[in-house]
Coordinates of C-alpha atoms and ligand atoms in Angstrom, one line a residue:
X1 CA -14.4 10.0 39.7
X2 CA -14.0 13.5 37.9
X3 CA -14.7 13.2 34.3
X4 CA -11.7 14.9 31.9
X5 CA -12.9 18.3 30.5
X6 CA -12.8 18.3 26.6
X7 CA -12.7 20.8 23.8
X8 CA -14.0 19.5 20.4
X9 CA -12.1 20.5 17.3
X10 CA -13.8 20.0 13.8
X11 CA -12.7 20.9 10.6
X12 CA -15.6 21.1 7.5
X13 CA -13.8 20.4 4.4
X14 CA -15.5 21.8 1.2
X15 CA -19.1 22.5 3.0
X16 CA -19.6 19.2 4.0
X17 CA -23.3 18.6 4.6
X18 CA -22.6 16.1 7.1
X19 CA -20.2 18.3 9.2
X20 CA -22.6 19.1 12.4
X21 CA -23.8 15.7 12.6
X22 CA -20.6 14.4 12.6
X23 CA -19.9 16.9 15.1
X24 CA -23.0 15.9 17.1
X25 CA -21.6 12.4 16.9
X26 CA -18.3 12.8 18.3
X27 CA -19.7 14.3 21.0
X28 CA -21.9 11.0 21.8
X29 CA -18.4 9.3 21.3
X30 CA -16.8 11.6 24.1
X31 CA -19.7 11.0 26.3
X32 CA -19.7 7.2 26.4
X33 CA -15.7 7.7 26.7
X34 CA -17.0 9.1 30.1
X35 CA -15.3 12.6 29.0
X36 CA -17.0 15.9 29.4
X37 CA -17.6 18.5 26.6
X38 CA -16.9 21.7 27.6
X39 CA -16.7 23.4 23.9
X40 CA -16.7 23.4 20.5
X41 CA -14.7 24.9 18.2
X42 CA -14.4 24.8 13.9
X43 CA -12.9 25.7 11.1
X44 CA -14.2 25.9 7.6
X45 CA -11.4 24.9 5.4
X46 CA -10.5 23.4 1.9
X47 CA -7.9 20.6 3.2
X48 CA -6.2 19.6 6.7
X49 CA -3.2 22.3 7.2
X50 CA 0.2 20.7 6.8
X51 CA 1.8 21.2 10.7
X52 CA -1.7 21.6 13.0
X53 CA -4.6 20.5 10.5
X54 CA -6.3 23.7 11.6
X55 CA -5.4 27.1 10.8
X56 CA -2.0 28.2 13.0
X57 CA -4.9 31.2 14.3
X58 CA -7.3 28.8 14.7
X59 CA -4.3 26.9 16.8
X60 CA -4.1 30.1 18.9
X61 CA -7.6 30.6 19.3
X62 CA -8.0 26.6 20.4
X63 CA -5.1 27.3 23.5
X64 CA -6.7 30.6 24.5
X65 CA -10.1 28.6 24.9
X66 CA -8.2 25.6 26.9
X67 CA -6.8 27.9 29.3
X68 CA -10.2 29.5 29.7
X69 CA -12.2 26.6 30.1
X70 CA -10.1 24.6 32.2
X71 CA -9.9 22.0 29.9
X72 CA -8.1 18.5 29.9
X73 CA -7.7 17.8 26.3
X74 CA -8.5 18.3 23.1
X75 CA -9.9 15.7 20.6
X76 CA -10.1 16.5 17.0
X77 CA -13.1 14.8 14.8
X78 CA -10.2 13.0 12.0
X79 CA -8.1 10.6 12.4
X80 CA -4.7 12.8 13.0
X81 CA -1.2 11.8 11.4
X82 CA 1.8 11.5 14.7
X83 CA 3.4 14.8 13.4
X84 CA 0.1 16.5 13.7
X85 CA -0.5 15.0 17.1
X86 CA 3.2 15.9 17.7
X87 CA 3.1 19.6 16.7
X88 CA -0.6 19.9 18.5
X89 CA 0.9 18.8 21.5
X90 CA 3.6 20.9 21.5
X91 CA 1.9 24.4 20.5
X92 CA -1.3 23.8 22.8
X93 CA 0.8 22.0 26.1
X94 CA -2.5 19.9 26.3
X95 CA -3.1 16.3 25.6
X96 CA -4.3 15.7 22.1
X97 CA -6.4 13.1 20.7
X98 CA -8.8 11.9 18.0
X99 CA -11.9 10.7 16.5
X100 CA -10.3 6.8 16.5
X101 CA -9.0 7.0 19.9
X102 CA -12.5 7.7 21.0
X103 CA -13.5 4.5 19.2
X104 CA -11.0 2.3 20.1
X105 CA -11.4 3.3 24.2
X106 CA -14.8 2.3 23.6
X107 CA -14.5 -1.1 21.9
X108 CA -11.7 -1.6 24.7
X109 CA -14.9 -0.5 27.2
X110 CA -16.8 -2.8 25.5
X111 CA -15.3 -6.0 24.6
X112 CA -16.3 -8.8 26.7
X113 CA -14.6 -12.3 24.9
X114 CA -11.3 -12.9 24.6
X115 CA -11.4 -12.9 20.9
X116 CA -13.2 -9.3 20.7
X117 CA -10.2 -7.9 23.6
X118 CA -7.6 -9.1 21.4
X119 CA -8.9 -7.4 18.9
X120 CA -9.3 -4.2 20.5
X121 CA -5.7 -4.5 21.9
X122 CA -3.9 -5.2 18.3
X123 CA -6.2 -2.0 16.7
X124 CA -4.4 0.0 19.2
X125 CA -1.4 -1.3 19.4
X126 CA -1.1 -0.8 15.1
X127 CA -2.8 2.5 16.0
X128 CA -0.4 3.8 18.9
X129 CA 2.9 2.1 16.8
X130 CA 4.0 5.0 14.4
X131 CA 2.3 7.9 17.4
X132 CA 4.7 6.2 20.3
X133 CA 6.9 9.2 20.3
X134 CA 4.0 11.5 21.3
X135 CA 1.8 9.2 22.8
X136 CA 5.0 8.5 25.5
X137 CA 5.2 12.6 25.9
X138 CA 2.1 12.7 27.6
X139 CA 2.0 9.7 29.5
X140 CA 5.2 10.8 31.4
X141 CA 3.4 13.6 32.5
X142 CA -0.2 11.7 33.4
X143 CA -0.8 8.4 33.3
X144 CA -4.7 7.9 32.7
X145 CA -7.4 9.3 30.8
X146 CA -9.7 8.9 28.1
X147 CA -7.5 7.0 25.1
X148 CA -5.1 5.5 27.8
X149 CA -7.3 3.1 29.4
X150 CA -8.3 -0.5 28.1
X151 CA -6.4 -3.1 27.0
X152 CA -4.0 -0.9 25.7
X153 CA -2.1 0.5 28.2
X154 CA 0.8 -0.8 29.4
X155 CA 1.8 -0.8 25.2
X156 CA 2.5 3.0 25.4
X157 CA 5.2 2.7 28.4
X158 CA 7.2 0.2 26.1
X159 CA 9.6 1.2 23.2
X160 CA 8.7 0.9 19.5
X161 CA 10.2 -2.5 19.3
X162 CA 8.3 -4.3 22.2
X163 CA 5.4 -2.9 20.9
X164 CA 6.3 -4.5 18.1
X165 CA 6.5 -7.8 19.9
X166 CA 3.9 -7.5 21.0
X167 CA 1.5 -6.9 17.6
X168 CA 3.1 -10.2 16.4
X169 CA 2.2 -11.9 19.5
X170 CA -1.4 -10.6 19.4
X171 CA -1.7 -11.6 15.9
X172 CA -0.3 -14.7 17.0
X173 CA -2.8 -15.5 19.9
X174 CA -5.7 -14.1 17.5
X175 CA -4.9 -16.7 14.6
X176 CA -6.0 -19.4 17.1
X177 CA -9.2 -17.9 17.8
X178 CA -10.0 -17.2 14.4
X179 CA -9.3 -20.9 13.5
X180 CA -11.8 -21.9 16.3
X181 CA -14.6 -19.9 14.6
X182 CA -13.6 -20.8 10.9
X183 CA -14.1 -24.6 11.7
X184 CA -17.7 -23.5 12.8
X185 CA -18.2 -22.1 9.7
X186 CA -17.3 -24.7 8.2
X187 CA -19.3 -26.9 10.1
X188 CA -22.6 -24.9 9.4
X189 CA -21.4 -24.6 5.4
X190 CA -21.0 -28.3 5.4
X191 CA -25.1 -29.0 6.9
X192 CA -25.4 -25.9 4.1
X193 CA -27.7 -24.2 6.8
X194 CA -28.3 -20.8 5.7
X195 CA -26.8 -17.7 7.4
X196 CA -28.5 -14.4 7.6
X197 CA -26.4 -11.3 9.0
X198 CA -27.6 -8.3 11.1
X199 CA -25.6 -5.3 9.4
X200 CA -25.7 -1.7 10.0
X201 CA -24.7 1.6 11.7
X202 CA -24.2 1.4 15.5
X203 CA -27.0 1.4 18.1
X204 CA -29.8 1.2 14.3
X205 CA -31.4 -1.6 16.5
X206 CA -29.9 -5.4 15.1
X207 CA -30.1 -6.7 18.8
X208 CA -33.0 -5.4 19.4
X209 CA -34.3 -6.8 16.1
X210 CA -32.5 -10.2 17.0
X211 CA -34.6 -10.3 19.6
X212 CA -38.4 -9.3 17.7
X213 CA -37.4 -12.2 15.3
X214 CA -36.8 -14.7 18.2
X215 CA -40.1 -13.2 19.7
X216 CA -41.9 -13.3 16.4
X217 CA -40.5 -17.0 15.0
X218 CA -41.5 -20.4 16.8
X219 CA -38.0 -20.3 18.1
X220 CA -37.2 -21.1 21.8
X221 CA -37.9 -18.0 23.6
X222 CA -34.6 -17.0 25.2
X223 CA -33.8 -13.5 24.8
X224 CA -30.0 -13.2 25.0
X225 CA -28.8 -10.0 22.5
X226 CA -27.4 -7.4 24.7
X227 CA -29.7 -3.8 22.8
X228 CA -29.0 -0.7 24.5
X229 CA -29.1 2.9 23.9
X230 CA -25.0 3.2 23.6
X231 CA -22.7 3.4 21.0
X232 CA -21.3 0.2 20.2
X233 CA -23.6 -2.0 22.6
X234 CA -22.6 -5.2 20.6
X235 CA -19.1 -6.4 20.1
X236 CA -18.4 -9.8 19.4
X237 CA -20.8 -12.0 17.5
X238 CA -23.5 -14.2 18.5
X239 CA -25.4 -16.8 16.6
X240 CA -29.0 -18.2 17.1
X241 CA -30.7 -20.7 15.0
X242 CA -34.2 -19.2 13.9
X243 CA -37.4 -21.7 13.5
X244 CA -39.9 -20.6 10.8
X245 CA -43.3 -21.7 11.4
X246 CA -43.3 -23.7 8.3
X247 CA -39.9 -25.9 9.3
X248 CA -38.0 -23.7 7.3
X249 CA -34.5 -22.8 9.4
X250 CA -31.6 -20.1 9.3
X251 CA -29.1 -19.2 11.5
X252 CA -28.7 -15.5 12.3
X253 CA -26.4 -13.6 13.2
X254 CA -26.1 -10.1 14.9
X255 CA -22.7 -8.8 15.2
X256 CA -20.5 -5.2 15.7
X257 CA -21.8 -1.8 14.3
X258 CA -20.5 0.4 12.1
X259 CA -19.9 4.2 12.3
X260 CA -18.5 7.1 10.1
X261 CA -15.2 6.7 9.6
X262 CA -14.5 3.6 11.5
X263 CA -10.7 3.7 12.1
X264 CA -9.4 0.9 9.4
X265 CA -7.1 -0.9 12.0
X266 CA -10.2 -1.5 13.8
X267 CA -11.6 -3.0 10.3
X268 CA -8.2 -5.0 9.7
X269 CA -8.2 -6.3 13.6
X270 CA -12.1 -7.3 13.6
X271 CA -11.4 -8.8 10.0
X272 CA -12.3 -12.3 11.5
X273 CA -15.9 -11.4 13.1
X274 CA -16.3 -9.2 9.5
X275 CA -16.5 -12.1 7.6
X276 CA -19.4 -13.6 9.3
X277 CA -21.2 -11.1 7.4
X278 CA -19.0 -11.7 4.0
X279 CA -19.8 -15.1 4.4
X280 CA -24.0 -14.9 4.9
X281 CA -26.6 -16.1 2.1
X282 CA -28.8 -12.8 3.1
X283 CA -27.8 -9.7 5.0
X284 CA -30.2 -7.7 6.7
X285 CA -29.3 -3.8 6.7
X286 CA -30.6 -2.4 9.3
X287 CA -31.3 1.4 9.0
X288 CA -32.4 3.7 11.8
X289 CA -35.2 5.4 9.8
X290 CA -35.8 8.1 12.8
X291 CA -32.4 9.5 12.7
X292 CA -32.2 12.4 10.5
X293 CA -29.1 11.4 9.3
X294 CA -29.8 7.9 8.2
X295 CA -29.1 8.1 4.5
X296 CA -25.6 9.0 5.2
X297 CA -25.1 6.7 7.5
X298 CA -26.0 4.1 4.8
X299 CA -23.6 4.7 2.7
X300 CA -21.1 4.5 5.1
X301 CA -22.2 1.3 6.4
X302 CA -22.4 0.3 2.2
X303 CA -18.5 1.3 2.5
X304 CA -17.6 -0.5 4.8
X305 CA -19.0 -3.9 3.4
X306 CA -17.7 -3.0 0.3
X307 CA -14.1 -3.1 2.4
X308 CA -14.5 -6.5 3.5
X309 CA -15.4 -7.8 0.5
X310 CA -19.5 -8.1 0.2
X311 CA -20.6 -8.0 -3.1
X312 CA -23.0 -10.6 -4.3
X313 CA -24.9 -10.7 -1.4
X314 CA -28.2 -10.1 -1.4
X315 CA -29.1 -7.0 0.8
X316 CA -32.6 -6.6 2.4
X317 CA -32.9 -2.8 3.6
X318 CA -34.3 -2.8 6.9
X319 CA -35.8 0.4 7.9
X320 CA -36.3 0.4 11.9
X321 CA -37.6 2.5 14.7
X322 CA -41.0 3.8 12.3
X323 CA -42.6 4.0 15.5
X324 CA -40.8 7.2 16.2
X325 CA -42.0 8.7 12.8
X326 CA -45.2 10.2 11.9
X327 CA -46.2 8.5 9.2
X328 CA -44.9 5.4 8.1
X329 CA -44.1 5.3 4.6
X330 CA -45.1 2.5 2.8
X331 CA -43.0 0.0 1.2
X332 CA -41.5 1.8 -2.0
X333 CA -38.9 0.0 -2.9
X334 CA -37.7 -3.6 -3.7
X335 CA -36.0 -5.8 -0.7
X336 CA -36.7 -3.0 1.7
X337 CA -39.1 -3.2 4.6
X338 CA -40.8 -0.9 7.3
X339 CA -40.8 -2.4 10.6
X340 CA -40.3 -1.4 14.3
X341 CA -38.5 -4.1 16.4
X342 CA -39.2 -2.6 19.8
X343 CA -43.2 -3.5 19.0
X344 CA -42.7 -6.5 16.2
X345 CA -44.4 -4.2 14.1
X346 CA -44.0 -5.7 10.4
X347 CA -41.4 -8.4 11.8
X348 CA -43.6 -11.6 10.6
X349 CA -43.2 -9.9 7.1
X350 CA -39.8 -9.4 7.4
X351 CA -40.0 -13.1 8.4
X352 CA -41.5 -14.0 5.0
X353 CA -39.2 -11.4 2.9
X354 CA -36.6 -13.6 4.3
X355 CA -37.6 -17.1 3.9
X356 CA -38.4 -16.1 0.4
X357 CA -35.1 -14.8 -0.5
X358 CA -33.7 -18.2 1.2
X359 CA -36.0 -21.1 -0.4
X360 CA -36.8 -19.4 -3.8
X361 CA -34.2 -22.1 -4.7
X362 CA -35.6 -24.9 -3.0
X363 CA -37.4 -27.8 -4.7
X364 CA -40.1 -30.3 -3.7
X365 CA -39.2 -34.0 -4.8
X366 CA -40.0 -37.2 -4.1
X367 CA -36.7 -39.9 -2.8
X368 CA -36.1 -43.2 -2.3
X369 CA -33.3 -44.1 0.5
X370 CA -32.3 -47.3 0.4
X371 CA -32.0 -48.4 4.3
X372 CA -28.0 -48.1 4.4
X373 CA -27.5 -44.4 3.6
X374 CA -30.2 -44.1 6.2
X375 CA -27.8 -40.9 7.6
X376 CA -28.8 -39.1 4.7
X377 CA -32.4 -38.9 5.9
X378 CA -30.8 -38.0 9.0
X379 CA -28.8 -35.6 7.7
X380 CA -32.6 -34.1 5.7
X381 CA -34.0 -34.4 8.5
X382 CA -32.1 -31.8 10.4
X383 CA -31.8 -29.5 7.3
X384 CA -34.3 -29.6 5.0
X385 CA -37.8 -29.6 5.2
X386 CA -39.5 -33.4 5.3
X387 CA -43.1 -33.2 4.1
X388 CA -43.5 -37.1 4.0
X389 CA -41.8 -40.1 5.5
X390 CA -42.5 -43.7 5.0
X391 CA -40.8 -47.0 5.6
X392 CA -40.7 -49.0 2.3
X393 CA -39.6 -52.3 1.4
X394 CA -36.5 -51.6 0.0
X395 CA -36.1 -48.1 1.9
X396 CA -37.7 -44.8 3.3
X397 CA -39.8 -42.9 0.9
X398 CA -40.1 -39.3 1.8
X399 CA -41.2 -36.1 0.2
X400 CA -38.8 -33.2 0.9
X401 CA -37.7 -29.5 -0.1
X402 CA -34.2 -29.3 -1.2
X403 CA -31.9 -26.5 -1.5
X404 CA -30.1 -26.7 -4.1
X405 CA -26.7 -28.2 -2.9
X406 CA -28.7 -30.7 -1.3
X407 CA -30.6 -31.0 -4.6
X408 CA -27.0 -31.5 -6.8
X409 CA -25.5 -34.2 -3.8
X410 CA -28.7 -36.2 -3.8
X411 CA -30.1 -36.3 -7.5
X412 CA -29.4 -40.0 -7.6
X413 CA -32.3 -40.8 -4.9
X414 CA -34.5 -38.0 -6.4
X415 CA -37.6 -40.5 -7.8
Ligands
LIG1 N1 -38.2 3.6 19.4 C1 -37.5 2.5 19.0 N2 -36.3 2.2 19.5 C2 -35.6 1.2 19.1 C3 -36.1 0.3 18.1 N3 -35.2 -0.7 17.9 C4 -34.2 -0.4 18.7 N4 -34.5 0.7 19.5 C5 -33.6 1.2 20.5 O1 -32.4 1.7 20.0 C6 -31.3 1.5 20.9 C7 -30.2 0.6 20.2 O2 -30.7 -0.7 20.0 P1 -29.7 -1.9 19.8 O3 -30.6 -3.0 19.4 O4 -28.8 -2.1 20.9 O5 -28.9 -1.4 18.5 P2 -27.6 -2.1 17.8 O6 -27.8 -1.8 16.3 O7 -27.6 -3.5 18.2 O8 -26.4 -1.3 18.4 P3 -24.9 -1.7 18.5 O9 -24.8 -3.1 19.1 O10 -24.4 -0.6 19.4 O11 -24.3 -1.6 17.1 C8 -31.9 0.8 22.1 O12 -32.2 1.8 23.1 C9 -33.2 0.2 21.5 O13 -34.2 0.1 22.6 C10 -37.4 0.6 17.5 O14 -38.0 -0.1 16.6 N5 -38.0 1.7 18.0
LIG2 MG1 -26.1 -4.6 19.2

């Protein structure tokens, strides 16, 4: 297949410090969109221009260099309004796309479940809804391409108001799927097992480290988190329950990544998987210590939980990949941790840090349950951590830790 031929266009609003990384990044982005780069061109500018975002020379300049090159398109590193895509189109008689294209063709590569493609398909949908008019210019004239492919497809042949069908539909089909994974929530919040969430910028290492801790932990040893060098390896959510070596148990959860401005239709479609980390007793932050721009991409992974809603969670920084450093720096700061999850390095501390922040609030006692609410010892059993058990008498005697909801629902038996 021959790859499309690109030409990047950035504009750096006020100096922004972040501007080549950003640059560097959408290139990744056009990469794992299977799209070549053939150039780079930017502006230095105080605000997006009102008809073509860039300068109308830089507009020039941007056509002179397609017709040079060869190029295919042109992507743009913002998320661009439909009159800018409109008026672009127009002017530079090339297809025009942006920064949230990129990222929506590549959850669309991506998703694997049913739940994750509908998701994908109603971001682009809500995406292409109010760009139809330009979107349906260029797809008379070509029909594939970066930005066309995926789920999405067929959407941009249709007319504003089957599109429109069809979001309702998707949102429709979605609600199902979302009520599926709620009464698993509430199944877990019911046994009151605790929930850690993987967080963090995409391809900082949470499957990898999903796996260290499954390595690390006297859980049953079966790897099963897709890690990989690519943006946006992990898509839809996936669960293990984690065995401490002292009976203590969580469940964790690793889950999508986050990039700079992740488009917010993509936030508002994924809202469902999101709140598995809204939800969480701990989240772990996971931070790609090596990358020379990780302290911007922390706070934009500390935006976007902000957007859904996180705020009095605790946060455990995770600082990965310090194999890849020089030095590693040593622990500075509180509820942060140096680790490496390629070689466990650190990970049976992380271990602790974790089961501390979990069962600071747990309580040895002593109980007495009489022989017919036997299912509560059952119910312990499973959940808690059973010290002692003896048959009594006039029931079973055991010594236990409690959390404290199990602490509040069982004070009556505590002796
Ligand atoms: N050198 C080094 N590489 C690591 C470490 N942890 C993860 N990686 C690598 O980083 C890449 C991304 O790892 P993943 O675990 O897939 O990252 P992720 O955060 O799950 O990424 P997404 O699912 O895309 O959001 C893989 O190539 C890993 O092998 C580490 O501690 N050291
Ligand atoms: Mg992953």
């Amino acid at each position: 297949m021959q790859l499309e031929q690109a030409i990047l266009v950035g504009l750096n609003i006020n100096d922004d410090p972040n501007f080549d990384n950003s640059m560097i990044e959408l290139a990744n982005l056009a990469e794992a969109c299977e799209v070549n780069v053939i150039g780079t061109i930017t502006q230095n500018k105080e605000a997006p221009t009102p008809n073509y975002y860039v300068g109308e020379g830089k507009v020039q300049e941007i056509k002179e260099a397609a017709v040079a090159l060869d190029a295919d398109l042109v992507i743009f590193n913002d998320e661009l309004s439909p009159s800018h895509i409109r008026n672009l189109e127009t002017a530079l008689e090339i297809k025009v796309i942006d920064r949230t294209v990129l990222i929506l063709d590549i959850f669309a590569r991506r998703a694997k479940t049913k739940e994750a493609m509908l998701q994908v398909e109603l971001a682009q949908a809500e995406y292409f809804m109010p760009r139809i008019v330009g979107a349906y210019k260029y797809l008379s004239r070509q029909k594939s391409g970066t930005g066309s492919k995926g789920p999405g497809e067929q959407q941009l042949e249709l007319d504003r108001r089957i599109l429109r069908d069809k979001i309702t539909k998707l949102k429709h089909d979605l609600k199902d799927l979302v009520q599926i994974r709620r009464t698993q929530r509430d199944k877990r919040k019911k046994n009151e097992v605790f929930t850690v969430a993987l967080t963090g910028y995409t391809n900082s290492g949470k499957s990898t480290l999903m796996n260290s801790i499954i390595d690390v932990s006297s859980t049953h040893k079966d790897k099963y988190a897709f890690e990989k060098n690519m943006l946006f390896a992990t898509l839809e959510t996936k669960t293990r329950r984690i065995h401490l070596d002292n009976n203590h148990i969580f469940l964790l959860t690793d889950t999508v990544g986050f990039i700079d401005r992740l488009p917010h239709h993509l936030i508002e479609a994924f809202k469902s998987t999101l709140e598995e980390i809204s939800e969480a007793s701990l989240i772990l932050h996971v931070i790609d210590i090596s990358n020379p721009n990780h302290e911007n991409q922390i706070h934009v992974v500390e935006d976007v939980l902000r957007d859904i809603g996180v705020s009095d969670i605790p946060i455990v920084h995770v600082y990965n990949k310090t194999d890849l450093l020089k030095d590693i720096p040593l622990n500075s700061r509180d509820h942060s941790i140096f680790i490496s999850a390629i070689n466990n390095y650190n990970v049976p501390r992380l271990l602790d840090l974790i089961d501390f922040e979990l069962y600071k609030t747990i309580t040895k006692v002593e109980m007495l349950i009489p022989f017919d609410k036997a299912e509560i010892y059952s119910e312990l059993k499973e959940n808690s951590n059973v010290l002692e058990t003896e048959y009594l008498d006039n029931g079973i005697r055991i010594v236990v830790e409690l959390n404290n909801y199990h602490f509040n629902k069982y004070h009556s038996f505590i002796k």
